[in-house]
mmCIF file of C-alpha atoms in Angstrom:
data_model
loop_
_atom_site.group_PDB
_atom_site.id
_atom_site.type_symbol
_atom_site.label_atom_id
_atom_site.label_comp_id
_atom_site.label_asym_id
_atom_site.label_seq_id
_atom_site.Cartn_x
_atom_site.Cartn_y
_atom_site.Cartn_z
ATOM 1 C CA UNK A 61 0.000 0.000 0.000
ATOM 2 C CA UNK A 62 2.607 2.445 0.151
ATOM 3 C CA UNK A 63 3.854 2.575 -2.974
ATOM 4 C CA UNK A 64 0.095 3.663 -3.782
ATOM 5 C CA UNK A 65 0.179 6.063 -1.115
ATOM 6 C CA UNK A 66 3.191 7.347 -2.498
ATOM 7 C CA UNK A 67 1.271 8.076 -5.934
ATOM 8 C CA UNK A 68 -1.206 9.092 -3.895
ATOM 9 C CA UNK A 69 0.855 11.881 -2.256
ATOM 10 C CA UNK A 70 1.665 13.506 -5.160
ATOM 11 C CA UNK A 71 -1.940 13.552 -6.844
ATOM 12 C CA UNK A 72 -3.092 15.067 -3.383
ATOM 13 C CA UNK A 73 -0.177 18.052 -3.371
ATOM 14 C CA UNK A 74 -1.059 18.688 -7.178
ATOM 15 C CA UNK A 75 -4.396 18.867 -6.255
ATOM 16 C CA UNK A 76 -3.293 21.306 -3.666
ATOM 17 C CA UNK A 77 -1.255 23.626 -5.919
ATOM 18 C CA UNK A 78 -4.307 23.852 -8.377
ATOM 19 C CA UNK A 79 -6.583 24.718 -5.814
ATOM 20 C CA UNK A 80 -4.428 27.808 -4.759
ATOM 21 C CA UNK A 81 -4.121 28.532 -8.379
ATOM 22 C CA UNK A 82 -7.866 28.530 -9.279
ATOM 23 C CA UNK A 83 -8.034 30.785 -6.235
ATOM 24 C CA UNK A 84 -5.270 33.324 -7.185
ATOM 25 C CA UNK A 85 -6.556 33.142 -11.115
ATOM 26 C CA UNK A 86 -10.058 33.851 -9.544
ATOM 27 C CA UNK A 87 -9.087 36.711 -7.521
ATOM 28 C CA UNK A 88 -6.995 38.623 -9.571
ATOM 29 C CA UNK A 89 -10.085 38.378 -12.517
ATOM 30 C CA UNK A 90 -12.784 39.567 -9.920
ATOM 31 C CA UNK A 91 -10.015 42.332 -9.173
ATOM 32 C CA UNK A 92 -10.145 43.613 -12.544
ATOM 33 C CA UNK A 93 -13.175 42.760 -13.029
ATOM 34 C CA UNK A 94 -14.500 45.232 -10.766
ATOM 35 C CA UNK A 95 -11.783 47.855 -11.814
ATOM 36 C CA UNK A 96 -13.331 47.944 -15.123
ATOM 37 C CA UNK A 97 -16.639 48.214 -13.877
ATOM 38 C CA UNK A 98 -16.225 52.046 -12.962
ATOM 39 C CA UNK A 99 -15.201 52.616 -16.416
ATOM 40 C CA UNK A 100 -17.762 51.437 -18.256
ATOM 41 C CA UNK A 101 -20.139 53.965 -15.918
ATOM 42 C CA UNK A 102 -20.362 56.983 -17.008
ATOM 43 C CA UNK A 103 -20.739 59.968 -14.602
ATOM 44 C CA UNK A 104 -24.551 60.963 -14.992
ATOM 45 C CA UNK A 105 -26.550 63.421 -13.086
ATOM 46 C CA UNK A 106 -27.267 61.555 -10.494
ATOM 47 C CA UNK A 107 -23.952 62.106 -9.461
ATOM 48 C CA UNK A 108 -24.419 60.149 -5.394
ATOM 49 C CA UNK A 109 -25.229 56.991 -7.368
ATOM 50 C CA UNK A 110 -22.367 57.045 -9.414
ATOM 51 C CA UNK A 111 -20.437 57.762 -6.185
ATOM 52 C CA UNK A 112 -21.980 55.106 -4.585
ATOM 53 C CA UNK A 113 -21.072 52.308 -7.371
ATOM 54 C CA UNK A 114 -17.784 53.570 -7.286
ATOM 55 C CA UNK A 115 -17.157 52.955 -3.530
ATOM 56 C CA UNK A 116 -19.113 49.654 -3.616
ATOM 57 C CA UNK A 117 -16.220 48.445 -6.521
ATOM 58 C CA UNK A 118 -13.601 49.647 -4.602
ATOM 59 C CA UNK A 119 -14.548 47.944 -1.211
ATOM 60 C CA UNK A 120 -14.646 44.603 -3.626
ATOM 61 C CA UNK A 121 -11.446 45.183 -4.580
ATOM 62 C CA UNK A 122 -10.347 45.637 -1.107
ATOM 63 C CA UNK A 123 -11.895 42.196 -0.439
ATOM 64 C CA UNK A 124 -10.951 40.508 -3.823
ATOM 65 C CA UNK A 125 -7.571 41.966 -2.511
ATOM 66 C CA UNK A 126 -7.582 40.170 0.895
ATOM 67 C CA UNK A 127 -8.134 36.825 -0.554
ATOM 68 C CA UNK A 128 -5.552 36.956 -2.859
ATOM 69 C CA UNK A 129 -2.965 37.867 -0.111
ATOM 70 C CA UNK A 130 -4.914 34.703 1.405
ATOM 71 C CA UNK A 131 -4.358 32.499 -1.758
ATOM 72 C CA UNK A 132 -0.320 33.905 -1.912
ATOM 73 C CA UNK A 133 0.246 32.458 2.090
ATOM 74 C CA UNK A 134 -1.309 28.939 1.395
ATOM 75 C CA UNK A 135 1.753 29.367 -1.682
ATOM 76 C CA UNK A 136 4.134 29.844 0.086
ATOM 77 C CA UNK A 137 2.882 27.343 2.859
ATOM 78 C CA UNK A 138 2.118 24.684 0.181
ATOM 79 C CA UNK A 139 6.177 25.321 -1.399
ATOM 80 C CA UNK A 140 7.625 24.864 1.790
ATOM 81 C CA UNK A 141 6.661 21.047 1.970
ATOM 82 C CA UNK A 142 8.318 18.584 0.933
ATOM 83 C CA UNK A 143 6.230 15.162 -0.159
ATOM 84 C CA UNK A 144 9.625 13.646 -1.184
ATOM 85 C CA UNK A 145 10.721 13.717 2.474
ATOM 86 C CA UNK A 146 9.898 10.436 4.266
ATOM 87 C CA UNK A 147 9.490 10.513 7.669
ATOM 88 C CA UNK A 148 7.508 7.662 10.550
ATOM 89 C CA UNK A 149 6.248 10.841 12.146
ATOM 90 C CA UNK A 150 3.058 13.033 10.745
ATOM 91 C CA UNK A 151 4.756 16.366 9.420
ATOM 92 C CA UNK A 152 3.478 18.982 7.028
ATOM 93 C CA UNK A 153 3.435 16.680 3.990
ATOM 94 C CA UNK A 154 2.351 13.667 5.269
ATOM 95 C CA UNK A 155 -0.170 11.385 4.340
ATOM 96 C CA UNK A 156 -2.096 9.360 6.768
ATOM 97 C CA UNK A 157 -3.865 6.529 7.298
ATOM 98 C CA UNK A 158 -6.406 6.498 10.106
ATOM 99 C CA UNK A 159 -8.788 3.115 10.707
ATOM 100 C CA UNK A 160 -11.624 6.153 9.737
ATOM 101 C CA UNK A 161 -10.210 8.263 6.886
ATOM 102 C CA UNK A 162 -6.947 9.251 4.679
ATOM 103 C CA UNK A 163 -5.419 12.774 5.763
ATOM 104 C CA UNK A 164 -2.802 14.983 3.643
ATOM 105 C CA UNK A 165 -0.855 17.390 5.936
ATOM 106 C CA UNK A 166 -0.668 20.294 3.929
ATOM 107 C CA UNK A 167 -2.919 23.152 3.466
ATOM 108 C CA UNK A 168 -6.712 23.936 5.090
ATOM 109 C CA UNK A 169 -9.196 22.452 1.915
ATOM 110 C CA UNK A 170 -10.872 19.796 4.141
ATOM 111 C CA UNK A 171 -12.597 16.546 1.792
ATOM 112 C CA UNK A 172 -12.059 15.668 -1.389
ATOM 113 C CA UNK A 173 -12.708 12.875 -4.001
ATOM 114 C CA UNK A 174 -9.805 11.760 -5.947
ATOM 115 C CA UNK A 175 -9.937 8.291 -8.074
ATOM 116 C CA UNK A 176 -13.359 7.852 -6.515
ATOM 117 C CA UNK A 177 -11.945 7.896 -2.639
ATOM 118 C CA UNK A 178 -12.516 10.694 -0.217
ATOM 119 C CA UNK A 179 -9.428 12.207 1.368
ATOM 120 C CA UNK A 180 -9.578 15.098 3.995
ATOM 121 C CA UNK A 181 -6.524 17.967 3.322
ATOM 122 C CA UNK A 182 -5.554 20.017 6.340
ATOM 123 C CA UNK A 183 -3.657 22.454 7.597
ATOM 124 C CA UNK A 184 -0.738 21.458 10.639
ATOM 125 C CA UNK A 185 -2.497 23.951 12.800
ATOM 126 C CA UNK A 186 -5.824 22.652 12.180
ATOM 127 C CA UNK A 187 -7.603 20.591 15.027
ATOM 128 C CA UNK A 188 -7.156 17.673 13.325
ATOM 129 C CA UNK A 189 -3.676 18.269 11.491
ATOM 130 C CA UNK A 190 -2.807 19.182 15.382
ATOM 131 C CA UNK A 191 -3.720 15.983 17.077
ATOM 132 C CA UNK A 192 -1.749 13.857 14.339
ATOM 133 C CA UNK A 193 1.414 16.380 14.222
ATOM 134 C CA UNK A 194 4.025 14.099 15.603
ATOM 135 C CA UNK A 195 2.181 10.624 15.703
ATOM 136 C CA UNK A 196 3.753 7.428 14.236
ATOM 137 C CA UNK A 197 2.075 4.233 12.863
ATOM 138 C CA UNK A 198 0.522 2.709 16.162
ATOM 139 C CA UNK A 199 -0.067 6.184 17.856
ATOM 140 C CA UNK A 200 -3.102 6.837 19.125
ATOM 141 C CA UNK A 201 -5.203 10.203 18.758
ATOM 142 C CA UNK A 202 -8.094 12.324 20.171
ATOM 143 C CA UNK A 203 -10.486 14.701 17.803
ATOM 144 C CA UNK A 204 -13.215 15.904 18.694
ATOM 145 C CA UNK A 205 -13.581 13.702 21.985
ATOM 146 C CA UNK A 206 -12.833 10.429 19.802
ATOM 147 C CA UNK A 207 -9.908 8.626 19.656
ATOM 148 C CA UNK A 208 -7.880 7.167 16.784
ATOM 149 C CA UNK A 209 -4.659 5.164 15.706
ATOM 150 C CA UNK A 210 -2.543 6.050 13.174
ATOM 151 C CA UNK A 211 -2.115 2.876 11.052
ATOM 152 C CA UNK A 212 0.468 4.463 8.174
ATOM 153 C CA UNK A 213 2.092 7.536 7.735
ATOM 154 C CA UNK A 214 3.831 8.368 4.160
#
């Protein structure tokens, strides 16, 4: 099974580094999206609607704004692991195998469906990414007031 996980690994963290990307690419369109906006208005006589519009687009900027400075950390989060690394201890990169579920230490996403199986991505500071951090194969866990062994960690 590892050698699958292994495979696995990878799809997960490329999975990963689209997501951010779809998020950045998304971002930065709704950014100029709405910068183009108040150029197609024109300035009519009712001048406090105009106005208006115009501070509307720029507080969606602002926002747009904020989650791409969002998108840009989970980046640089996402290039600072390593899924060549191998380690018996859950670390930012890991994969693990739980008697309940598959987990990718990496960035907060939370479940997805790859080659019809459900895997949950997390963050190391998540709750759950928190209560594996460290764990080896045999370790036991607590989330959410259950407990849980670690069967495999890649």
């Amino acid at each position: 099974m590892s050698e699958q996980l292994l495979r696995i690994k990878k799809e997960l963290y490329n999975y990963c580094v689209e997501y951010i990307q779809t998020r950045i690419s998304n971002s930065m369109r709704a950014i100029e999206s709405a910068r183009e906006a108040p150029e197609a208005e024109t300035k009519s006589s009712a001048g406090d609607k105009y106005e208006t519009g115009r501070a509307m687009m720029q507080l969606q900027i602002e926002q747009h704004a904020i989650q791409l400075s969002g998108s840009m950390k989970l980046k640089q989060a996402l290039a600072q692991i390593s899924i060549s690394d191998k380690s018996t201890s859950v670390q930012p990169g890991s994969v693990v195998v739980t008697e309940k579920e598959i987990v990718f230490i990496a960035i907060s996403i939370g479940n997805v469906t790859l080659r019809n199986q459900r895997f949950v991505i997390v963050s190391p500071g998540s709750p759950l990414g928190a209560s594996l951090m460290g764990r080896k194969a045999g370790d036991t866990f607590t989330f959410m007031d259950r407990r849980g062994i670690v069967k495999e960690v890649i």
